[in-house]
Coordinates of C-alpha atoms and ligand atoms in Angstrom, one line a residue:
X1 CA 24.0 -3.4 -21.0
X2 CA 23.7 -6.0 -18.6
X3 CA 21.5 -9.2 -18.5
X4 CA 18.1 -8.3 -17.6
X5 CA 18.5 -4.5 -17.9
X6 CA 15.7 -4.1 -20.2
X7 CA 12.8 -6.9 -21.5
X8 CA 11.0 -5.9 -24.3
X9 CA 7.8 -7.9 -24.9
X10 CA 6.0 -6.7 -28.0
X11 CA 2.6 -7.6 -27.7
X12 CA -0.4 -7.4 -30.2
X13 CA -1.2 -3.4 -30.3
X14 CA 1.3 -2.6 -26.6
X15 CA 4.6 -2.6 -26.2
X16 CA 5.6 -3.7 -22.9
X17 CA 9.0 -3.5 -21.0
X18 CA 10.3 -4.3 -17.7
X19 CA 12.7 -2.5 -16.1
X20 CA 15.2 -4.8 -14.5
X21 CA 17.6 -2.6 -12.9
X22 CA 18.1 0.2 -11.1
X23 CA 20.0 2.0 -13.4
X24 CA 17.1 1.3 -15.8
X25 CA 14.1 2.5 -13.5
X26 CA 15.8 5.9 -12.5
X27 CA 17.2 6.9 -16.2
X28 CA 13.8 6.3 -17.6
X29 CA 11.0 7.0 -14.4
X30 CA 13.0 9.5 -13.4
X31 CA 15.2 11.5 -15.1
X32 CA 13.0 11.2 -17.5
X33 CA 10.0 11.4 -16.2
X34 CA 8.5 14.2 -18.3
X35 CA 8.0 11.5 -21.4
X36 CA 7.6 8.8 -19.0
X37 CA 4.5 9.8 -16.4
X38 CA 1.3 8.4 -18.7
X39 CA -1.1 5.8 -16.9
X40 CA -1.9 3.3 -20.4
X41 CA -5.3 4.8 -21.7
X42 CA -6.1 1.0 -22.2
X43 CA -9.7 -0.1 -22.4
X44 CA -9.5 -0.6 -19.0
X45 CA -9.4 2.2 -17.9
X46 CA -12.4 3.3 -19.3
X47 CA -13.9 0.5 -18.1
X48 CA -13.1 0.8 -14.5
X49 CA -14.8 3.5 -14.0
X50 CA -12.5 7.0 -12.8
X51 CA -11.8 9.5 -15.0
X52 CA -8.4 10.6 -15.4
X53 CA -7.6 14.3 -15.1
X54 CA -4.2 13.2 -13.1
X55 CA -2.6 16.5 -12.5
X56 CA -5.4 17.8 -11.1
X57 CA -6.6 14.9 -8.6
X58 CA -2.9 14.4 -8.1
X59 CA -2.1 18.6 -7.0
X60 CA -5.6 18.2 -4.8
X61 CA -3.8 15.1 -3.5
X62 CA -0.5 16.1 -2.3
X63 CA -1.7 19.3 -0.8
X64 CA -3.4 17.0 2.4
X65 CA -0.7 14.4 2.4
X66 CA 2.8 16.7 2.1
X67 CA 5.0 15.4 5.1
X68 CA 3.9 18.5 7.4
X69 CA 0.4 17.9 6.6
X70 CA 0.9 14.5 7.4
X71 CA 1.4 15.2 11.4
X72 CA -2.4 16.4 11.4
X73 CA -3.4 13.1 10.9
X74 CA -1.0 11.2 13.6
X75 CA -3.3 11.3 16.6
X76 CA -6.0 9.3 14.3
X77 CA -3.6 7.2 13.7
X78 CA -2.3 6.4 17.1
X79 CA -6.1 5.9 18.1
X80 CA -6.6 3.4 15.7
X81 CA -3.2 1.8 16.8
X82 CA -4.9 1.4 20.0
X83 CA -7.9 0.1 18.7
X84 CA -5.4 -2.4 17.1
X85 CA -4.2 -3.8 19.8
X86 CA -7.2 -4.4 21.8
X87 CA -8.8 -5.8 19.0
X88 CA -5.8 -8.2 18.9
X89 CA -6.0 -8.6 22.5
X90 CA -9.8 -9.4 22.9
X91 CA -9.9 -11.8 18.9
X92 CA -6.7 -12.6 18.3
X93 CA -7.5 -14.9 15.5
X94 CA -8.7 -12.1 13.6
X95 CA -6.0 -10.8 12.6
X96 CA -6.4 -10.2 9.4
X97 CA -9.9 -8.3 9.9
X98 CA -8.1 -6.5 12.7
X99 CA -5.5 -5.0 10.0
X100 CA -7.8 -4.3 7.4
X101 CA -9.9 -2.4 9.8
X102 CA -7.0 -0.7 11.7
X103 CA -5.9 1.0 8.0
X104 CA -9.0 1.4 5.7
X105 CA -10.5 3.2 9.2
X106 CA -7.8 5.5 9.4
X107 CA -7.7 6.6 5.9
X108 CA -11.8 6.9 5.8
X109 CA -11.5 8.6 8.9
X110 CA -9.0 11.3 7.7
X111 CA -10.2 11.1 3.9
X112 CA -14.1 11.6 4.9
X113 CA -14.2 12.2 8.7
X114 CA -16.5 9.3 10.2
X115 CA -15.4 6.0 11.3
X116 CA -16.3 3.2 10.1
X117 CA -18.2 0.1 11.6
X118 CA -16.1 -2.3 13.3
X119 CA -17.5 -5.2 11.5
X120 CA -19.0 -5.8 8.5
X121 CA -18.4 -2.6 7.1
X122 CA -20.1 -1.2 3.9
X123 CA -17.7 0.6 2.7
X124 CA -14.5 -1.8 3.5
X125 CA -16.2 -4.7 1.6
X126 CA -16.8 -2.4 -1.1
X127 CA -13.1 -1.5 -1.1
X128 CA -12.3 -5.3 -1.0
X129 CA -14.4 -6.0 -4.1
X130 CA -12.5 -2.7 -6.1
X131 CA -9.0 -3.3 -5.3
X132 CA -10.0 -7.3 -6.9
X133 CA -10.4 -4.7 -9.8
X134 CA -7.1 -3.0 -9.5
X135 CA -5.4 -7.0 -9.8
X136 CA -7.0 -6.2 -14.0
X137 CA -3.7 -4.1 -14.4
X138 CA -1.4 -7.4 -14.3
X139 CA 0.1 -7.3 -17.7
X140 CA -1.7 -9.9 -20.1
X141 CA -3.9 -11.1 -17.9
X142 CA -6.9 -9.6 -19.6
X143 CA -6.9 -10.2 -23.6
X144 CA -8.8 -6.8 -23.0
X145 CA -5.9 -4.9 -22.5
X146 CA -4.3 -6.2 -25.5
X147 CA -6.7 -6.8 -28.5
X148 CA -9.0 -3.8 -28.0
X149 CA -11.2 -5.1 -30.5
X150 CA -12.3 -8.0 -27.6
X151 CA -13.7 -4.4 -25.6
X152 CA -17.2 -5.1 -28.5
X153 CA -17.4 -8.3 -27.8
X154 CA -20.8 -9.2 -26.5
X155 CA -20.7 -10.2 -22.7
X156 CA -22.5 -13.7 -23.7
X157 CA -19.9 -14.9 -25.9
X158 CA -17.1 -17.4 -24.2
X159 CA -14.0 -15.4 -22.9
X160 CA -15.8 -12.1 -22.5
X161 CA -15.7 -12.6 -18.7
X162 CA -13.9 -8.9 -18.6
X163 CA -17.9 -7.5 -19.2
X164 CA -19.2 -9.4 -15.7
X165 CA -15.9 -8.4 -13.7
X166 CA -15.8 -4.8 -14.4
X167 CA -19.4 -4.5 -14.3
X168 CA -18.6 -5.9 -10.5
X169 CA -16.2 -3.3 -9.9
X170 CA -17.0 0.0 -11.7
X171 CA -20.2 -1.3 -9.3
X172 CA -18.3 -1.3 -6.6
X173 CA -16.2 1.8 -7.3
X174 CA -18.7 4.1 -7.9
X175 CA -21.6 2.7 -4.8
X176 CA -18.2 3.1 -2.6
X177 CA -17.5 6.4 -4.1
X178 CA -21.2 8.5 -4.1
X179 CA -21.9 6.6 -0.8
X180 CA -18.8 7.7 1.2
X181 CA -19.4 11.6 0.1
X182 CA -23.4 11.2 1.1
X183 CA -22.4 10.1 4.1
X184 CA -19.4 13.1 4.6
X185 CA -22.2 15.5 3.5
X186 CA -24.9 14.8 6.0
X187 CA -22.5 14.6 8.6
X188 CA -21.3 17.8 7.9
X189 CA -24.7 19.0 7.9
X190 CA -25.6 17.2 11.3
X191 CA -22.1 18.2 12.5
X192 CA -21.8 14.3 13.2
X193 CA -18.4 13.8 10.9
X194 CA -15.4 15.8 11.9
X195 CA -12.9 18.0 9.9
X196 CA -11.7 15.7 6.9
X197 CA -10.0 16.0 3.6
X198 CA -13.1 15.6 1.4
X199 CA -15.1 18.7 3.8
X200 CA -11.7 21.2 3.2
X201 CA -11.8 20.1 -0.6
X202 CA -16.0 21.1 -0.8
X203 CA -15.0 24.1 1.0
X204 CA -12.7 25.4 -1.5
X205 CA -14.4 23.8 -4.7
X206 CA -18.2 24.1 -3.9
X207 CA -19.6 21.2 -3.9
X208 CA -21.2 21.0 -7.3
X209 CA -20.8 19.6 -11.3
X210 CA -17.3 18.8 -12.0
X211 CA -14.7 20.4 -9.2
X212 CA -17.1 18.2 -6.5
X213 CA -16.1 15.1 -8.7
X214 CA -13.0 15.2 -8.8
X215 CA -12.8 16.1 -4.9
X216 CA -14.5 13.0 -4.7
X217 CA -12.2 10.9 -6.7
X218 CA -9.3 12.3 -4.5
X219 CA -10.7 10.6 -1.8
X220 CA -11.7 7.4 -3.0
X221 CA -8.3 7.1 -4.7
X222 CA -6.5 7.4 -1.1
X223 CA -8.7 4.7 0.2
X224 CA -8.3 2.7 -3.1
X225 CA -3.8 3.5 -3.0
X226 CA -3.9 3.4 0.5
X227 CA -5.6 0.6 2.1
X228 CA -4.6 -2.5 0.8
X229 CA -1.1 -1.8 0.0
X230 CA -0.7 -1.1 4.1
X231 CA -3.0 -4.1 4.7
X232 CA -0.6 -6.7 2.8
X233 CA 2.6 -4.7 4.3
X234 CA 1.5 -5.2 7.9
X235 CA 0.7 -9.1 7.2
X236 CA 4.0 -9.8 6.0
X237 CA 5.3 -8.2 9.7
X238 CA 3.4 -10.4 11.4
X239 CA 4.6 -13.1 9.2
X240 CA 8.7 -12.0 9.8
X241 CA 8.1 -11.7 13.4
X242 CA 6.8 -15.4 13.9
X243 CA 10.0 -16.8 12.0
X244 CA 11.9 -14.8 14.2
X245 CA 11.7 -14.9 17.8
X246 CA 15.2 -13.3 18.5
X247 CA 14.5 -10.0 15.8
X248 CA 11.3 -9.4 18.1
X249 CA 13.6 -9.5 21.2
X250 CA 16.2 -6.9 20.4
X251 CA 13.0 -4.6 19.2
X252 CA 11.3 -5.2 22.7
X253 CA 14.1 -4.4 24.7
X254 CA 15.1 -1.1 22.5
X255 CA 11.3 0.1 23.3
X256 CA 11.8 -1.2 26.5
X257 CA 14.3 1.6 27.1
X258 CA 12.9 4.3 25.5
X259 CA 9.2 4.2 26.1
X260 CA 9.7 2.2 29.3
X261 CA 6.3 0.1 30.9
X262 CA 4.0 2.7 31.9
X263 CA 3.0 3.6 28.4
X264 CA 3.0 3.0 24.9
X265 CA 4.9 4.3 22.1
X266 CA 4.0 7.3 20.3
X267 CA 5.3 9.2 17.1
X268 CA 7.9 11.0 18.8
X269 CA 9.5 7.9 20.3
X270 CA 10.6 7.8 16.6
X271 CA 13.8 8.9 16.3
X272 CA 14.9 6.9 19.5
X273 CA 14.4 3.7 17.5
X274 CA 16.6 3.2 14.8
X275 CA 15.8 -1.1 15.4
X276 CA 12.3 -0.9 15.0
X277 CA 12.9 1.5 11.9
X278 CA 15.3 -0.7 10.7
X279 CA 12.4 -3.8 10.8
X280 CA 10.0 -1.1 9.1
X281 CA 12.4 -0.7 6.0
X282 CA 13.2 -4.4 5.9
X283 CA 9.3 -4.7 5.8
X284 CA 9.3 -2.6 3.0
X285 CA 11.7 -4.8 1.2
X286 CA 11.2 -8.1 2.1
X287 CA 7.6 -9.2 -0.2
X288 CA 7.2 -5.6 -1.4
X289 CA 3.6 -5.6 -1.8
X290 CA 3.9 -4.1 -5.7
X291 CA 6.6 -6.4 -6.7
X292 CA 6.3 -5.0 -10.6
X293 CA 5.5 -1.6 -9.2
X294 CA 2.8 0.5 -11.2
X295 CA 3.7 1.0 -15.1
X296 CA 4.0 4.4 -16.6
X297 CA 3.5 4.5 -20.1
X298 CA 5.6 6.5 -22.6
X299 CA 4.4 9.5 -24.0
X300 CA 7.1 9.8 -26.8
X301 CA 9.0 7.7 -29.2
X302 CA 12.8 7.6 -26.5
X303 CA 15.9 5.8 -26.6
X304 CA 17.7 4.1 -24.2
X305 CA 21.1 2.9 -24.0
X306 CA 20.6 2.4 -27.9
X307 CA 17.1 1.0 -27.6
X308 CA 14.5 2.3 -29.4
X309 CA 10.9 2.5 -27.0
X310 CA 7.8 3.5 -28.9
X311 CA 5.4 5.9 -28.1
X312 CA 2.7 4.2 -26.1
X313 CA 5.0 1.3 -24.3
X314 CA 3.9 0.4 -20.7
X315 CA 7.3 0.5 -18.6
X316 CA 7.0 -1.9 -15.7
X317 CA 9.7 -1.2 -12.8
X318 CA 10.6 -4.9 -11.4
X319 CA 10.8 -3.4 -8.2
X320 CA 10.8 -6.8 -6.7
X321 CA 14.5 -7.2 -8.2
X322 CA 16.0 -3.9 -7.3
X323 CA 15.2 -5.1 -3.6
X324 CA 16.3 -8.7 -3.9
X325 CA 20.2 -7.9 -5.2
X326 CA 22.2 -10.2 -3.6
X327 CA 24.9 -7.5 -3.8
X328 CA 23.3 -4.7 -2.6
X329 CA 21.1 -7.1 -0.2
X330 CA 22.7 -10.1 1.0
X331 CA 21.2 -13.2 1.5
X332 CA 17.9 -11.1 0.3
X333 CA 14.9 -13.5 0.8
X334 CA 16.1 -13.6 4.8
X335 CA 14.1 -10.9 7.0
X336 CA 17.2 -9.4 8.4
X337 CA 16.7 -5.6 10.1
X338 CA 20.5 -5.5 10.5
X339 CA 21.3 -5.0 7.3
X340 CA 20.1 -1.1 8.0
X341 CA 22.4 -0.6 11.1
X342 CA 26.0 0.9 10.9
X343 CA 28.1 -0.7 13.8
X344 CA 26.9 2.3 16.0
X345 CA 23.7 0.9 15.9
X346 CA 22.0 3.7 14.0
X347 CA 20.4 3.1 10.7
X348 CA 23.0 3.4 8.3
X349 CA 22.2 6.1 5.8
X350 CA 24.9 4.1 2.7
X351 CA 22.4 0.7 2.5
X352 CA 19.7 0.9 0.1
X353 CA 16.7 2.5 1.4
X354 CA 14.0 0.4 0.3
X355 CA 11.4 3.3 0.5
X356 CA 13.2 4.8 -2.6
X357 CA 11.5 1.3 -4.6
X358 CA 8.7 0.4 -3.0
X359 CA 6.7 3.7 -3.2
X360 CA 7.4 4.1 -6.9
X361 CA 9.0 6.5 -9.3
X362 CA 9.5 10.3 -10.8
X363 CA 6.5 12.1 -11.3
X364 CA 3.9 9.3 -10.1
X365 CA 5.8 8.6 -6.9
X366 CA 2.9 7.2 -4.4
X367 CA 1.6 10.8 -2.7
X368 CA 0.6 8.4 0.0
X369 CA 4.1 7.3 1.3
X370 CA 4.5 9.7 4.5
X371 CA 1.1 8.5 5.6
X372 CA 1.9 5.0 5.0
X373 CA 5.2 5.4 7.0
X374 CA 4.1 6.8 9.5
X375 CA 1.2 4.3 9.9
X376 CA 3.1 1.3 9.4
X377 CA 5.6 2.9 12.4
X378 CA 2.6 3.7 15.0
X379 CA 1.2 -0.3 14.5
X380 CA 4.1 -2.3 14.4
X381 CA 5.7 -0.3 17.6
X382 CA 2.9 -0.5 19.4
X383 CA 2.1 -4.2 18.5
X384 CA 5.8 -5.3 19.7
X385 CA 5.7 -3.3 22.9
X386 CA 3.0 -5.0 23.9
X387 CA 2.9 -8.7 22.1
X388 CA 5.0 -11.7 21.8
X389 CA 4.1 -13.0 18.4
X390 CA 4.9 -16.7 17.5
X391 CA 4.3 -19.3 15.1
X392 CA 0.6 -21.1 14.8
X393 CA 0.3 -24.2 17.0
X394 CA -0.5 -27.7 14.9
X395 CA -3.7 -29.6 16.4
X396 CA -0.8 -31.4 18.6
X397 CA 0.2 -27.9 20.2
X398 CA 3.4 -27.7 18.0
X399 CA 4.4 -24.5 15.8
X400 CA 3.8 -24.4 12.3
X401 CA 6.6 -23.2 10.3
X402 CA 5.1 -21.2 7.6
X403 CA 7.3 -21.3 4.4
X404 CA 6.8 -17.2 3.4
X405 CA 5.0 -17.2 0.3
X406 CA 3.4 -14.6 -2.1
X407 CA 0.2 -14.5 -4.1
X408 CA 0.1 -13.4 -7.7
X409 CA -1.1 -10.7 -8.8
X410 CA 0.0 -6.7 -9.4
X411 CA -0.7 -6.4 -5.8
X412 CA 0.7 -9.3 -3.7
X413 CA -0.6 -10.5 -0.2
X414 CA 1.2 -13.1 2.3
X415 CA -0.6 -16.7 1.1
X416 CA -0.8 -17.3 5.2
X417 CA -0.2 -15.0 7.7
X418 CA -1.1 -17.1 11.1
X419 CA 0.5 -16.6 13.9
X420 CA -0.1 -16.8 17.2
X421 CA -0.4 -13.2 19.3
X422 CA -0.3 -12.9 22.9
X423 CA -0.2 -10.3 25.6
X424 CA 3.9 -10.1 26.7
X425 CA 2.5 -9.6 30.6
X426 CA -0.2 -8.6 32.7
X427 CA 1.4 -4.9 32.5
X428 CA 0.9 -5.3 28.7
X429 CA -2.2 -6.0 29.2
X430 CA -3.2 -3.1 31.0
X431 CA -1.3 -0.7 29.4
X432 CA -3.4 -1.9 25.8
X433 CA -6.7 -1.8 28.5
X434 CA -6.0 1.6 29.3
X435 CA -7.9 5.0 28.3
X436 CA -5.4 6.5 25.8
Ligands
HEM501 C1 3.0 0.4 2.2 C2 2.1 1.3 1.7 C3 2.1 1.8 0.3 C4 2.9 1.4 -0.8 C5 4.0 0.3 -0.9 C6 2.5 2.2 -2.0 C7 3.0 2.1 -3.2 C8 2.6 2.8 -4.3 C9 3.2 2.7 -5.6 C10 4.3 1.8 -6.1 C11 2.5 3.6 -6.4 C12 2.7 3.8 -7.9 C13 3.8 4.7 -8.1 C14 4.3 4.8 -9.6 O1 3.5 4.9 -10.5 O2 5.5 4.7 -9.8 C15 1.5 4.2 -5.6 C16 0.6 5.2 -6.1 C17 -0.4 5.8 -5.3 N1 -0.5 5.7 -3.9 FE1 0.5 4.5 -2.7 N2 1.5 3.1 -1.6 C18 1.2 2.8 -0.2 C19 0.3 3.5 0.6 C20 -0.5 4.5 0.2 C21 -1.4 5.3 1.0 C22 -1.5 5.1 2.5 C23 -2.0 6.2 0.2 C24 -3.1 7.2 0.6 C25 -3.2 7.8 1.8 C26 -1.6 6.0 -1.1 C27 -2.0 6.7 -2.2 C28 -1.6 6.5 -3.5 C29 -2.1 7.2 -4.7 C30 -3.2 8.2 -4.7 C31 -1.4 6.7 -5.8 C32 -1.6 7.1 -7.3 C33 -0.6 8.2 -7.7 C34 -0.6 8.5 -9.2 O3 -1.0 7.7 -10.0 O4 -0.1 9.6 -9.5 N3 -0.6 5.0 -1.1 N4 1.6 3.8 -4.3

């Protein structure tokens, strides 16, 4: 077995492994996925507030979010691209509100039907304070999680900070939750909100006792799975595309060519730009937002490559690896789109496509990813149609190199994302002022 193939760390009451390779991750995610698909029943999760039920939130799921269901949600998604960029155009210093708003309002829109204020809003600085609470599922960095017995502790005592912070959360979680389907209900009523996920789920289930909960929880787990992971992908673009001036260029001058000046680009420019796909999948890849991906937890004693895993052992896939192998990705920490492109310029279909990582694995693959795709392609080719995007100035005027840095955490963000966004000509501008 090589290096690194396997870790096994065998904690007080868990078993945890990482999965180094990719060999590893698809034998045991994968082909074996029907021992392999468990979330941990740790105290956590009791704690945090949603009730499990998988298969069934998960079916609900995937019915609104297959590809072809997908494409009844691109228009929203190309208006809030717009909105995007005159948001940039008008503040561009906020660009990190402008992103957080551009994707949590899509995904409430389509998830509930009304859109969400375009500052402040309730419900996105209630998302903020639960996905603080999905950061719990870092391995060890609860005792929690691994001496249950700490769960009884009283929340005075010293180290029992877990009481206060899931308190804050399951808070969060379930105000977000009841207060997002109030809302979809009376607009429904008052014919205010539009056709949304949550109203075709109440049609079907009723909308009472338990079938009306977990049509709920479908919901707030596509805003919860959805927003941030999109949030922290779209900073890190940003972040490549101020180191690298001369990547932007070649993605300008393919949209020149295909979309032209007198408008932006829209879903079906897809297939005419294999560049700008190419940047998307190096986006992907580059500071994978889940660099330890989502552990599945074994269902059943299994064996691998003469290892014995217990019953019970939380498999960590180190994603993060699988898309830094210098072998398979050369000179992997660069952001480098041409790594994707054959010598005919088309994406070439024999390089790793990071997609196959970053969205997870087997039976828990992220029901999300052709939403997020096509999301993630709508912003970033409109944004380089229309902007130059270039390094922070100092408080002389001179650029700030920003070394490309991580945070911690099961979910990790870009430490500092500054850049400096500008309209690329008064045509641009114009074209972002227009009525789409
Ligand atoms: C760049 C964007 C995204 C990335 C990188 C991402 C990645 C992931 C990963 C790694 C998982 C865990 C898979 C596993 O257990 O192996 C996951 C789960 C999930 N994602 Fe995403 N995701 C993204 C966007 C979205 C969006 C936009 C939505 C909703 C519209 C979404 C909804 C979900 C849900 C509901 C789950 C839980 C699935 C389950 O436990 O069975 N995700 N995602």
């Amino acid at each position: 077995m090589p290096p690194g193939d396997i870790v096994y760390i065998p904690t007080y009451g868990t078993s945890i492994m990482i999965l180094g390779s990719s060999k590893a991750i698809f034998e045991l995610l994968d082909k074996r996925s029907a021992v392999t698909s468990s979330r941990r029943d740790t105290p956590m999760r009791h704690l945090d507030g949603i009730r499990d039920e998988w298969r069934r939130h998960r079916r609900a799921f995937w019915q609104h979010f297959t590809p072809n269901a997908t494409k009844r949600y691109l228009a929203i998604q190309s208006d809030f691209a717009h909105m995007f960029a005159r948001k940039l155009l008008s503040d561009p210093s906020g660009l990190k509100q402008h992103v957080r708003y551009t994707f949590a309002g899509a995904i409430v829109k389509v998830a509930y039907g009304f859109t969400v204020g375009e500052t402040n809003d309730k419900y996105i600085t209630l998302m903020e304070k639960v996905t603080e609470g999905l950061q719990a599922f870092v391995p060890g960095r609860y005792l929690v999680e691994f001496l249950p017995i700490v769960r009884f502790v009283p929340p005075w005592m010293p180290g029992a900070r877990f009481h206060q912070d899931f308190a804050v959360w399951r808070g969060a979680a379930d105000e977000a939750r009841k207060g997002l389907y109030l809302r979809t209900k009376q607009g429904l009523e008052s014919g205010e909100t539009s056709q949304s996920v949550l109203a075709k789920l109440l049609e079907t289930v009723g909308d009472e006792g338990h079938e009306r909960e977990i049509a709920e929880n479908v919901c707030m787990v596509a805003f919860e799975g959805g927003a941030d992971t999109t949030y922290s992908t779209l900073q890190s673009f940003f972040l490549a595309m101020s180191l690298s001036p001369e990547i932007q260029h070649r993605a300008q001058a393919e949209l020149h060519s295909v979309v032209g000046p007198d408008r932006l680009p829209t879903h079906d420019d897809r297939p005419a730009l294999p560049y700008v796909n190419a940047i998307i999948k190096e986006s992907l890849r580059w500071q994978n937002v889940l660099p330890l991906g989502v552990h599945h937890t074994t269902t059943e004693d299994t064996v691998y490559d003469g290892y014995f895993i217990p019953k019970g052992t939380m498999l960590f896939p180190n994603t993060w690896t699988c898309l830094h192998d210098p072998e398979v990705f050369p000179d992997p920490d660069r952001f480098w789109p041409e790594r994707f492109l054959g010598p005919d310029g088309q994406l070439d279909p024999a390089v790793r496509d990071p997609s196959k990582y970053t969205f997870g694995y087997g039976r828990r693959i992220c029901p999300g990813k052709h939403f997020a795709d096509a999301s993630l392609f709508i912003n970033m080719a409109t944004v380089l149609h229309v902007f130059d995007i270039s390094p922070p100035p100092d408080e002389d005027g001179k650029p700030v190199r920003i070394e490309p840095r991580m945070t911690n955490g099961i979910m990790s963000y870009p430490e500092d994302c500054r850049c400096t966004v500008t309209p690329r000509s008064q045509r641009a501008r114009e074209l972002i002022l227009e009525d789409h």
